Structures are given as C-alpha cells and as structure tokens.
mmCIF file of C-alpha atoms in Angstrom:
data_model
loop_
_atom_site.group_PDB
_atom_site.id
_atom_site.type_symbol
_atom_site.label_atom_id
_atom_site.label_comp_id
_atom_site.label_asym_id
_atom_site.label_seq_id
_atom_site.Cartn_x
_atom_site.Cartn_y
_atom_site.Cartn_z
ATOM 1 C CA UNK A 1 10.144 24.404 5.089
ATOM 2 C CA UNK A 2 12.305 24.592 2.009
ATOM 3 C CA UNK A 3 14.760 23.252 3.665
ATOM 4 C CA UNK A 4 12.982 19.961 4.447
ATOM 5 C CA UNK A 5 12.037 19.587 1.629
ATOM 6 C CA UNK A 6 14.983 19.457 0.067
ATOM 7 C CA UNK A 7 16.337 16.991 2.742
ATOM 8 C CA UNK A 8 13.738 14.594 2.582
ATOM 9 C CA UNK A 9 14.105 14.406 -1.597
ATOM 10 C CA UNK A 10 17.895 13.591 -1.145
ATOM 11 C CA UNK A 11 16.329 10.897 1.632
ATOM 12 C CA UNK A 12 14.115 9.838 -0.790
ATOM 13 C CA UNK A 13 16.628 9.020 -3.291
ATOM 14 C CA UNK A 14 19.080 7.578 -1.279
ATOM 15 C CA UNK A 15 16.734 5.338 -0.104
ATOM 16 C CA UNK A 16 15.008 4.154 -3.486
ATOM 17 C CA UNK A 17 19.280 3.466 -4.819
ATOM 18 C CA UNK A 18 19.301 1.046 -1.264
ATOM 19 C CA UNK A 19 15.989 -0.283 -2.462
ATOM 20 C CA UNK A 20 17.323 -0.554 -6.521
ATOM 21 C CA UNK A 21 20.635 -1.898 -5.274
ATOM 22 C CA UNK A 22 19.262 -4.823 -2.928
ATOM 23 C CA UNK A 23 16.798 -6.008 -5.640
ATOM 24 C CA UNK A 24 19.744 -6.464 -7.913
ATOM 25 C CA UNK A 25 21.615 -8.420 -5.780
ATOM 26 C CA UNK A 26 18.877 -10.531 -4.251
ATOM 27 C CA UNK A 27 17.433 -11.109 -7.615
ATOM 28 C CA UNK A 28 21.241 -12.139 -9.125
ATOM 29 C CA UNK A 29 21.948 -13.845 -6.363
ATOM 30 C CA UNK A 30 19.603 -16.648 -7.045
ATOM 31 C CA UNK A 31 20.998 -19.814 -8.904
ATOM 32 C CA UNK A 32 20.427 -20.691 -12.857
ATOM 33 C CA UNK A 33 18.573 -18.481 -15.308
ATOM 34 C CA UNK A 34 15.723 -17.399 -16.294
ATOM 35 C CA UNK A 35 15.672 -19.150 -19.704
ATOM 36 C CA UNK A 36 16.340 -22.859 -18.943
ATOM 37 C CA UNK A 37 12.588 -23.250 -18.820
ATOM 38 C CA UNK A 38 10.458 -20.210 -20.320
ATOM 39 C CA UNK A 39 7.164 -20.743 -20.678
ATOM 40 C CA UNK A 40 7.114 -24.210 -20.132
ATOM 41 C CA UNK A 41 9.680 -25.451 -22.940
ATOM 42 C CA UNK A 42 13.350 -25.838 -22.819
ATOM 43 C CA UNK A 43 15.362 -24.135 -25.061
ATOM 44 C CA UNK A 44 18.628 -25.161 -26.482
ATOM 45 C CA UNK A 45 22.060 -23.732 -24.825
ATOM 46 C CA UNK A 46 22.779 -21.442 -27.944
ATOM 47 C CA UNK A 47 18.868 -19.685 -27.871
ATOM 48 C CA UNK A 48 19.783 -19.404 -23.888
ATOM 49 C CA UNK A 49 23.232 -17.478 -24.942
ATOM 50 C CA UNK A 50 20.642 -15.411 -27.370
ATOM 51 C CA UNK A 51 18.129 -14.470 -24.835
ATOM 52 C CA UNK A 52 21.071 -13.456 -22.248
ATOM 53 C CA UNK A 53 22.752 -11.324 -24.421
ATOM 54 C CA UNK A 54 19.383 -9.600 -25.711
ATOM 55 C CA UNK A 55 18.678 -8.624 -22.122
ATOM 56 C CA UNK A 56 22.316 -7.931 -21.070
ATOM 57 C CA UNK A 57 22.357 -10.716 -18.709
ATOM 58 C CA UNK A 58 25.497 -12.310 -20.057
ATOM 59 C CA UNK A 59 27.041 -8.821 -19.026
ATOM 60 C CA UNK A 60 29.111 -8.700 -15.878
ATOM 61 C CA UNK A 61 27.376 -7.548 -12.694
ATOM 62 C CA UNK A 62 28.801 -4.478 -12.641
ATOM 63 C CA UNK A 63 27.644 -3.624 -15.752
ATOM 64 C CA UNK A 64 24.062 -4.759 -15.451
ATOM 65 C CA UNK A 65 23.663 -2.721 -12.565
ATOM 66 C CA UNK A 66 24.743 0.485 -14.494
ATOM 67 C CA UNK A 67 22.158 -0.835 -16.915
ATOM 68 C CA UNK A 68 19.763 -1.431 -14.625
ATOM 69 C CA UNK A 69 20.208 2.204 -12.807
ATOM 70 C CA UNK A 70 19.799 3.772 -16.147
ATOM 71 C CA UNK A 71 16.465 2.213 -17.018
ATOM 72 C CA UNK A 72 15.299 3.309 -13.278
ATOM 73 C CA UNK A 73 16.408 6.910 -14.003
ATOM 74 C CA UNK A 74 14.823 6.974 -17.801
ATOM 75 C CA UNK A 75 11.649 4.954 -16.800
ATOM 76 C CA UNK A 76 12.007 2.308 -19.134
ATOM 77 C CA UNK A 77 12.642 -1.267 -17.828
ATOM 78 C CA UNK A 78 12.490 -3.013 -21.495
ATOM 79 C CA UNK A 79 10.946 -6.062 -22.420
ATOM 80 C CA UNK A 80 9.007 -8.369 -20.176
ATOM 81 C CA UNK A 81 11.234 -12.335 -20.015
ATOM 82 C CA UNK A 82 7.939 -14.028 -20.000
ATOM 83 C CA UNK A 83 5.737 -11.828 -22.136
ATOM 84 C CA UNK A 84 8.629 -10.343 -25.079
ATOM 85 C CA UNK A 85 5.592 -8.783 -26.921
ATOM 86 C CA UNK A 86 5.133 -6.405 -23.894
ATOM 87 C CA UNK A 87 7.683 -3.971 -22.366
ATOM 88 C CA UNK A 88 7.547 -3.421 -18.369
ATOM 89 C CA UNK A 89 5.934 -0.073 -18.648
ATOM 90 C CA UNK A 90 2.869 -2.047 -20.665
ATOM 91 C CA UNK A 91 2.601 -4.258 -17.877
ATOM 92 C CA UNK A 92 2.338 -1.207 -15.534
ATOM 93 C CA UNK A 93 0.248 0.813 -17.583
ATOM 94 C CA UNK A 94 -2.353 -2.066 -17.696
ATOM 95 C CA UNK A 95 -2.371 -3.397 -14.332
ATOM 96 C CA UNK A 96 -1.262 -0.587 -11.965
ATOM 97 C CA UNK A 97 -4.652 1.629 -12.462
ATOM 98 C CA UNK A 98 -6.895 -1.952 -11.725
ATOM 99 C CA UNK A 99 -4.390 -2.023 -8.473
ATOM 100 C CA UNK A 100 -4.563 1.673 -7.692
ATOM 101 C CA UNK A 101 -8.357 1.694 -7.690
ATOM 102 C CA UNK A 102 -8.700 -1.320 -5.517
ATOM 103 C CA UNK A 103 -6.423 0.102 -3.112
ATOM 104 C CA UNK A 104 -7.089 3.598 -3.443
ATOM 105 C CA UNK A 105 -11.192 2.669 -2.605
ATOM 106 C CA UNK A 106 -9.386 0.029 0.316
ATOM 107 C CA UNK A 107 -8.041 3.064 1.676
ATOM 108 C CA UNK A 108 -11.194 5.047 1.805
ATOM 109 C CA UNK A 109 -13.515 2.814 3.336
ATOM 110 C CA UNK A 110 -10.522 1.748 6.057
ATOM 111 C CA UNK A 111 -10.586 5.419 6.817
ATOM 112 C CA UNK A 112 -13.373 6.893 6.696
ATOM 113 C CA UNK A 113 -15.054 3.601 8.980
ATOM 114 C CA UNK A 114 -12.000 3.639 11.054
ATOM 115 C CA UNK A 115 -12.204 6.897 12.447
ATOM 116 C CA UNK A 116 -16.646 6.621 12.391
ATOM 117 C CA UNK A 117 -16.046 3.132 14.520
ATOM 118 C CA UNK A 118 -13.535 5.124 16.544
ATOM 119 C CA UNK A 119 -15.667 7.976 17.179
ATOM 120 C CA UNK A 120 -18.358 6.172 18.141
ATOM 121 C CA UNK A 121 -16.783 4.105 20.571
ATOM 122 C CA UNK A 122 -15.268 6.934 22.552
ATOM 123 C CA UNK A 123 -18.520 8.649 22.607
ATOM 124 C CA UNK A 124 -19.845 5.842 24.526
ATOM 125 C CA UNK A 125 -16.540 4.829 26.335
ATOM 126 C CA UNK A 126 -17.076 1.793 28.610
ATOM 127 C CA UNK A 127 -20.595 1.291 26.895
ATOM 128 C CA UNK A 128 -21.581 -1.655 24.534
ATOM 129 C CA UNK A 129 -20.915 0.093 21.283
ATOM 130 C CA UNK A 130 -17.549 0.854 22.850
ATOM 131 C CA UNK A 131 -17.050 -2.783 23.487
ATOM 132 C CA UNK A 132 -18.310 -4.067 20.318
ATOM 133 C CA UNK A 133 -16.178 -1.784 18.230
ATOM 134 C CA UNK A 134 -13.361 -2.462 19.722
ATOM 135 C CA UNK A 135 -14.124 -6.224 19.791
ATOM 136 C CA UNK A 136 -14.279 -5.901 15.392
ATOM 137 C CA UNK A 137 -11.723 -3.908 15.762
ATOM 138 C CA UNK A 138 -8.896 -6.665 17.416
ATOM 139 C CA UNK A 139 -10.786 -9.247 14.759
ATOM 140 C CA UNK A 140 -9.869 -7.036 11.884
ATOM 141 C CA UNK A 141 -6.044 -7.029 13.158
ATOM 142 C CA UNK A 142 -6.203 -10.806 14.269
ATOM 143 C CA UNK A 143 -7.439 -12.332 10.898
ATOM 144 C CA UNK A 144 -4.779 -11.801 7.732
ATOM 145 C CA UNK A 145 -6.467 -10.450 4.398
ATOM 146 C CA UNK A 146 -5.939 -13.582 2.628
ATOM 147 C CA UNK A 147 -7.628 -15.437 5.093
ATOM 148 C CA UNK A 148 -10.599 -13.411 5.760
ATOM 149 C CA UNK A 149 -10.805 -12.962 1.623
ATOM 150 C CA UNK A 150 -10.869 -16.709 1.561
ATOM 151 C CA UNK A 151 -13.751 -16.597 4.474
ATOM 152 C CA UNK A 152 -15.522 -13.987 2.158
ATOM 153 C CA UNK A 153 -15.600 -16.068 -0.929
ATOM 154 C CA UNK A 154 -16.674 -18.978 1.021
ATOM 155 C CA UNK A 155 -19.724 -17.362 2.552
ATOM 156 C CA UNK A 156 -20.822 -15.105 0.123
ATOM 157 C CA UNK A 157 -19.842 -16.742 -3.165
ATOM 158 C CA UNK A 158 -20.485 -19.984 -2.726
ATOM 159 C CA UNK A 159 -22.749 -20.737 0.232
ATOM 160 C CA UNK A 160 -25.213 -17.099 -0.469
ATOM 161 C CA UNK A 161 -24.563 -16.898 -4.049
ATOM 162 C CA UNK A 162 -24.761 -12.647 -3.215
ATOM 163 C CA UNK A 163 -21.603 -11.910 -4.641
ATOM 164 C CA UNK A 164 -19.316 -12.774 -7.626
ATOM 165 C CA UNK A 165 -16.003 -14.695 -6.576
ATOM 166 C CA UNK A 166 -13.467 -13.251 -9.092
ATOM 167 C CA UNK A 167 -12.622 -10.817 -11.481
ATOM 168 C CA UNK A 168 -13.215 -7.051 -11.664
ATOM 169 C CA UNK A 169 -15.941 -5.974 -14.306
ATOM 170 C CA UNK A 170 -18.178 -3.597 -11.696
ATOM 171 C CA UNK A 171 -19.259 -2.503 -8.585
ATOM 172 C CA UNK A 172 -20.375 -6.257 -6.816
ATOM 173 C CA UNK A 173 -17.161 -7.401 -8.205
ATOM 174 C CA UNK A 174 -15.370 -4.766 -5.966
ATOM 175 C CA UNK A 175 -16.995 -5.454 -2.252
ATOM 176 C CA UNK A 176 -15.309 -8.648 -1.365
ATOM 177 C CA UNK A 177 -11.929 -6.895 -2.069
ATOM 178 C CA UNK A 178 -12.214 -3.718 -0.779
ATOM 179 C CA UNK A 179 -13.323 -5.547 2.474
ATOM 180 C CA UNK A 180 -10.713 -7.764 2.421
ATOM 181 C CA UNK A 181 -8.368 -4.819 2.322
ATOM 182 C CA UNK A 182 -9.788 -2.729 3.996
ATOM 183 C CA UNK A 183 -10.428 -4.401 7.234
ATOM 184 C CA UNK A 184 -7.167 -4.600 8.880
ATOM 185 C CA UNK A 185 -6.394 -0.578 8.217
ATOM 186 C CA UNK A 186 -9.766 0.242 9.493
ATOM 187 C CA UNK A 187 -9.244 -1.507 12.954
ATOM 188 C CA UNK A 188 -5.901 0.071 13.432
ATOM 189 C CA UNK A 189 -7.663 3.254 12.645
ATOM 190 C CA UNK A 190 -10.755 2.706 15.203
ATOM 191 C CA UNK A 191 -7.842 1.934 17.889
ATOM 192 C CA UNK A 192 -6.271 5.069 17.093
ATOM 193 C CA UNK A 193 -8.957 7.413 17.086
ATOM 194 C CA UNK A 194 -10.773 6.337 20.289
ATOM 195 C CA UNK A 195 -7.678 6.424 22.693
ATOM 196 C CA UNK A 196 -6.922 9.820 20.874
ATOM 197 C CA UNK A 197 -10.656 11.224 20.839
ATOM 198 C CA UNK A 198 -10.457 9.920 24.908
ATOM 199 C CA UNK A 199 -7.753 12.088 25.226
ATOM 200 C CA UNK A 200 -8.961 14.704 23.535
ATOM 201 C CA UNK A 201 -12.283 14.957 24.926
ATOM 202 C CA UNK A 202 -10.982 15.631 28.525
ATOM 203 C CA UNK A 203 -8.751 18.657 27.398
ATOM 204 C CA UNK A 204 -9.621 22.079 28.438
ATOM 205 C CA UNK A 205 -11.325 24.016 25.044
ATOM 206 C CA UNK A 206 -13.525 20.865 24.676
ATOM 207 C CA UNK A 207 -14.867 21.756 28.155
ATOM 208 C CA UNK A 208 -14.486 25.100 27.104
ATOM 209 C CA UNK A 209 -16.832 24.368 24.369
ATOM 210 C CA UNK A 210 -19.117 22.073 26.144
ATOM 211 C CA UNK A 211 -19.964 25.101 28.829
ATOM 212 C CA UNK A 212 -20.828 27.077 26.246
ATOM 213 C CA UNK A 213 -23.539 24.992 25.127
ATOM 214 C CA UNK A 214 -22.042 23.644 21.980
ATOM 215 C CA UNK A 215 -23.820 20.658 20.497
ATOM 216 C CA UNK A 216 -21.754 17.712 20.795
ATOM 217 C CA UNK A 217 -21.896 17.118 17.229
ATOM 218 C CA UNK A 218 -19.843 20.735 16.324
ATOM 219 C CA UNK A 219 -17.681 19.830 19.653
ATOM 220 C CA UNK A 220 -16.961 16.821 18.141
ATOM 221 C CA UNK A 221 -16.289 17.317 14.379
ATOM 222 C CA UNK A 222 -15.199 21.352 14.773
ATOM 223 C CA UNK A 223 -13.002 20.983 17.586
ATOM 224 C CA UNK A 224 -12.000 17.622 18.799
ATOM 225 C CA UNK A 225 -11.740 15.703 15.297
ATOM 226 C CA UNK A 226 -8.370 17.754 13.794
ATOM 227 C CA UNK A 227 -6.477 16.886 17.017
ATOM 228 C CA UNK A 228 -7.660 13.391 17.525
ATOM 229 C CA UNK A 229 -6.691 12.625 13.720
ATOM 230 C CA UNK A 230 -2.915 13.386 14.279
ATOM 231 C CA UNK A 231 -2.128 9.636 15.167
ATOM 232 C CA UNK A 232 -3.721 8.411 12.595
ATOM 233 C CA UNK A 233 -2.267 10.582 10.311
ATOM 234 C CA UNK A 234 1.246 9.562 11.839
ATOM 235 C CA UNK A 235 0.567 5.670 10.528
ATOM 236 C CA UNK A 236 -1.861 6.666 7.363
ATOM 237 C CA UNK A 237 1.551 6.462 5.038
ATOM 238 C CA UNK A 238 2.396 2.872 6.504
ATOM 239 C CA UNK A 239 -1.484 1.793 5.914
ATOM 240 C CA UNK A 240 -1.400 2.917 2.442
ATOM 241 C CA UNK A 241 1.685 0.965 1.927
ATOM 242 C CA UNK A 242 0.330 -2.531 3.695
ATOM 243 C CA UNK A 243 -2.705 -1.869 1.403
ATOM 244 C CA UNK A 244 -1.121 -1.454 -2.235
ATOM 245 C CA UNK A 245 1.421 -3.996 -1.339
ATOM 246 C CA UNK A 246 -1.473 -6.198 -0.207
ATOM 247 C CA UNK A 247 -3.272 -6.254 -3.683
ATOM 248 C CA UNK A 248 -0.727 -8.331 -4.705
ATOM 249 C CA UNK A 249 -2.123 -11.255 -2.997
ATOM 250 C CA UNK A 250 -6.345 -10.063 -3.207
ATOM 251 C CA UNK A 251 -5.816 -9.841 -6.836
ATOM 252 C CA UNK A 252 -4.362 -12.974 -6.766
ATOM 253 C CA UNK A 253 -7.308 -14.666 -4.796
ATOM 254 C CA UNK A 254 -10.044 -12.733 -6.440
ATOM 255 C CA UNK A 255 -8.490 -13.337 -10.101
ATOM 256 C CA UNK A 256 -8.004 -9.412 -10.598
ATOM 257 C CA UNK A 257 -6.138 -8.375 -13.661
ATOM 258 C CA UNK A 258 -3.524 -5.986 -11.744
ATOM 259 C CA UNK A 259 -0.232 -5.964 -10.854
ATOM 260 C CA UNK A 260 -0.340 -8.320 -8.453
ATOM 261 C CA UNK A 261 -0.828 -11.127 -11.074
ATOM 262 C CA UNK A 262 1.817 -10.052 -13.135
ATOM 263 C CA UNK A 263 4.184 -9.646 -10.189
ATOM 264 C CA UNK A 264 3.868 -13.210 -8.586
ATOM 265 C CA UNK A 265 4.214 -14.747 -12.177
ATOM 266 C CA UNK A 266 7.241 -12.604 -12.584
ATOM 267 C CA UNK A 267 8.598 -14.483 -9.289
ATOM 268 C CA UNK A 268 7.834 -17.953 -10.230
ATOM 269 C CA UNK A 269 9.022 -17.391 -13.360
ATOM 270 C CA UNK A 270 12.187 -15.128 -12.908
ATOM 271 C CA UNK A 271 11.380 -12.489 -15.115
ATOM 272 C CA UNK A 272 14.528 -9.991 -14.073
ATOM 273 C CA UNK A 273 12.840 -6.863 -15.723
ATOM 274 C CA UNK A 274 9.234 -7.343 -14.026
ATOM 275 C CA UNK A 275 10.245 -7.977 -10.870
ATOM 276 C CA UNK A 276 12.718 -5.281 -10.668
ATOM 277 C CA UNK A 277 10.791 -2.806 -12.440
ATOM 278 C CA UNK A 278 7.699 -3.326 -10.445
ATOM 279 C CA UNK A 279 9.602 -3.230 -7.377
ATOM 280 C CA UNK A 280 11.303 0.192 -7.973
ATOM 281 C CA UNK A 281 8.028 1.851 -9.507
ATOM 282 C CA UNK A 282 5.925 0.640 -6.174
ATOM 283 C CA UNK A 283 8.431 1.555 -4.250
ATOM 284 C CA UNK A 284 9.116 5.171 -5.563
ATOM 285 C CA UNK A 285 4.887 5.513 -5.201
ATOM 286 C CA UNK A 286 5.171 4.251 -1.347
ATOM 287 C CA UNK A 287 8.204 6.903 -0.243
ATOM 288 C CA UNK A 288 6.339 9.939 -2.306
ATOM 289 C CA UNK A 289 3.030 8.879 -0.263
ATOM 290 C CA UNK A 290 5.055 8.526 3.151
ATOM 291 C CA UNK A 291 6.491 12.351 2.009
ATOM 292 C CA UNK A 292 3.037 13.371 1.772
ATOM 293 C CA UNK A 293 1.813 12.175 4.816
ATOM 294 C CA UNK A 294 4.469 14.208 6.440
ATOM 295 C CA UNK A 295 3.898 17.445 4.973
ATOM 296 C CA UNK A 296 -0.126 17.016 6.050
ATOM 297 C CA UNK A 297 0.983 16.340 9.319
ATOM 298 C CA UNK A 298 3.188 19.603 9.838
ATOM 299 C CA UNK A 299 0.201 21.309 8.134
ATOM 300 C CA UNK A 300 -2.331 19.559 11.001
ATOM 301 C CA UNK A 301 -0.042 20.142 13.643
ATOM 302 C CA UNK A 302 1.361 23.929 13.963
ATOM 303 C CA UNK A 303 4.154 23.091 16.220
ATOM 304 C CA UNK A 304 5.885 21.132 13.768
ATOM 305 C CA UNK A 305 6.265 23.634 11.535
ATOM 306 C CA UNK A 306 7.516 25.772 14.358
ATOM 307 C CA UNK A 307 10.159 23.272 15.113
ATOM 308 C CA UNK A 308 11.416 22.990 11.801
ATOM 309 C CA UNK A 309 11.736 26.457 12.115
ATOM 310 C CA UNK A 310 13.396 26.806 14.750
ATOM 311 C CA UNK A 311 15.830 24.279 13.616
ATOM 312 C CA UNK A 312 17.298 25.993 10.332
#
C-alpha cells in the first residue's frame, strides 16, 4: 500500500509540472501583451516596459518559467495584472470557498439522487418508474449546464418569480445552481447504479439473503448497495472534476462572486498570474481528489488491495 502511495505522489507531480509547463507555453504563446490595454486605457510604451519588468515578463522564457515554477512550489503567484491591489492567493482565498461550496453541495445532491433514482429504477426494472428515471436521466446528460441554467432562470426567475436570478446571499439563492450542476452528475450516477444494482441483485448472497427472509430494504442497503457503488465510485473523481470546473461558467450565469468570475476576466483580459495560478491550484485540488477516489475504491473493493499486494 505504501508503495502506491508513493508511486501515485511522484504521478501526481509529474503530472501537475506537464500541467504547469503547458499553461506557460499556451499562455506565452499568444501574441501582444497584457498591458497595451489594461483596464480599458492605453498606456504609454515606457509604463508598458514598467509593468513588464515588475512582473518579470520582459525576462526571457526560460527564466520566467523558473519563476513561474518557484511561485507554484512556494504558493505564491504575486500580484493580480488586472487587480495590482490584490495578490493571486487573495483572489483564491475570496472566491475559491463561494466555488467550493457550490460545488461541494453540486456534488451531494448529484450523488446522493443519483444513486436514490438508480435504486429505484432497478427495483422496478422494466416498470414505469424504471422508465421515467431513466428517461430524466438521458435529459440530464443531453442538456449542457449552461443551457439548462439559462432554462432555470427563465422559468423560475422571470416567468414564476419563485426564485432569485443571481448572486449568492442564502439558501434560495443556491437551488438554481446546485441544480444546474448537479443534474448532469446525477444522471450519470442513476445510469450507473441501476445496470450495477441489476447485476447485483441476481448474484448468489442476494438470493442467499432473500431465502432467508431478509426485508428487501436490509438486502438492499446492507448487502447489495457497497457492491453496486463500485462504478460509481470508479467515475466519482471525474464528476467532481466536471463539477468544480463547471462553476466557472454557473457563477458566471448566476453572477456568483467565485472563481469562476475572476478566472474568465483573467482570460479576456490576459492576466498571466490569475490564469496560471488558478489553473495550477484547481488543478493540484482535481489530481488529490482523483487520489482519493482511488484509495476508497481499494478500501470498497478487497481484491484490489490484494492485487497491489501481490504485485510488490
């Protein structure tokens, strides 16, 4: 177990110095700089040669990019282009716990309705409720977020007047959101758990179980439920991912004061430190979670751990 451990931190690193390394490049490898027009007014060439030698951008490449690995390794990406009053880390700081919460509760609700809608439709396999889950399930995949966050805002904003359109000061402020996020995850889930609780259900303890006049509620959450959950757990790293990277654009539509709005002005307005800071940080938080999901799935599943073991 030690062992892969070990080999999935050095995996882990290798992979976030690809990530770092392909974010410098991409981001130098777009045309002009970021000063010809910040915020709106155009600055002379001399307070351009100012502003590139404050942030090291007048440095050659090579250089940068030690610069740029050092801030990654020290967690301190320096002032914001844009916003010179605020360093990176006060832009994550203030916006990354607003993201974390919308996606954290996005996450919960695709989950933990997921695997209820999945349940339920295996229970009653070829009935309507299976046909109707599975029906809102393929929806939820078909229709983007953005588009079914646009759909929400539509209906319930402005034509019911039931919910607040923007912003993120409580509880009604949080529904639209949540559902926008949370949709697509949860129908993946529901997919998951049916054709794995179908599976399940015709395997030999279950019967096992079911002649010894278990109710089907204890078959079903003692015995069937741990087993059924291993393909969900298998994807449950990638669906975290889609969702936090998916803020970006609710926050965006909702008017939410994470880091999605401080990540797409960074884009538009070329703000080196932002984009690459937020991309490393986000991306250091995705590989962690995607460890994580793999240590709870050698923990669900025994034989894992027994071929690791046998491995070493």
């Amino acid at each position: 177990m030690l062992r892969f451990v070990l080999n999935r931190f050095l995996a882990m690193i290798l992979t976030l110095w690809v990530i770092a390394t392909l974010t410098f490049l991409l981001m130098h490898a777009i045309p002009g700089s970021p000063f010809n027009n910040l915020n709106g007014k155009v600055l002379s060439d001399a307070a351009v040669k100012n502003l590139e030698a404050h942030y090291h951008i007048d440095q050659p490449l090579p250089i940068q990019y030690f610069i740029y690995l050092k801030s990654i390794a020290t967690f301190t990406y320096g002032p914001s282009i844009k916003q010179p009053a605020q360093t990176v880390n006060d832009l994550l700081g203030r916006g990354f716990p607003v993201s974390f919460e919308l996606g954290m509760w996005a996450l919960v609700v695709a989950v933990l309705t997921g695997v209820l809608l999945g349940i339920f439709a295996a229970l009653k396999h070829n009935g309507l409720i299976d046909y109707l889950a599975m029906t809102l399930a393929v929806l939820g995949i078909s229709i983007p977020n953005f588009v079914l966050a646009t759909l929400l805002i539509q209906e319930f904003a402005v034509n019911l007047h039931l919910l607040p359109a923007g912003t993120w000061q409580g509880l009604s402020y949080m529904i639209m959101p949540i559902i926008a996020l949370a949709t697509g995850p949860m129908a993946i889930i529901a997919r998951l758990i049916r054709s794995s609780m179908l599976e399940v259900l015709t395997q030999d303890y279950i019967r096992t179980a079911q002649a010894k006049g278990l109710p089907p509620f204890i078959i079903v959450m003692k015995h069937a439920l741990k087993n059924a959950l291993l393909p969900v757990v298998t994807v449950l790293g990638t669906l975290a991912a889609s969702i936090l990277t998916g803020t970006f654009v609710i926050e965006k539509i909702f008017a939410i004061p994470g880091m999605g709005k401080y990540f797409v002005d960074s884009i538009n307005s070329r703000d080196y430190p932002v984009i690459m800071g937020t991309t490393m940080f986000y991306s250091a938080l995705l590989i962690l979670m995607l460890f994580l999901v793999d240590l709870a799935y050698g923990w669900l599943d025994p034989r894992i751990k027994q071929s690791k073991e046998g491995s070493k």
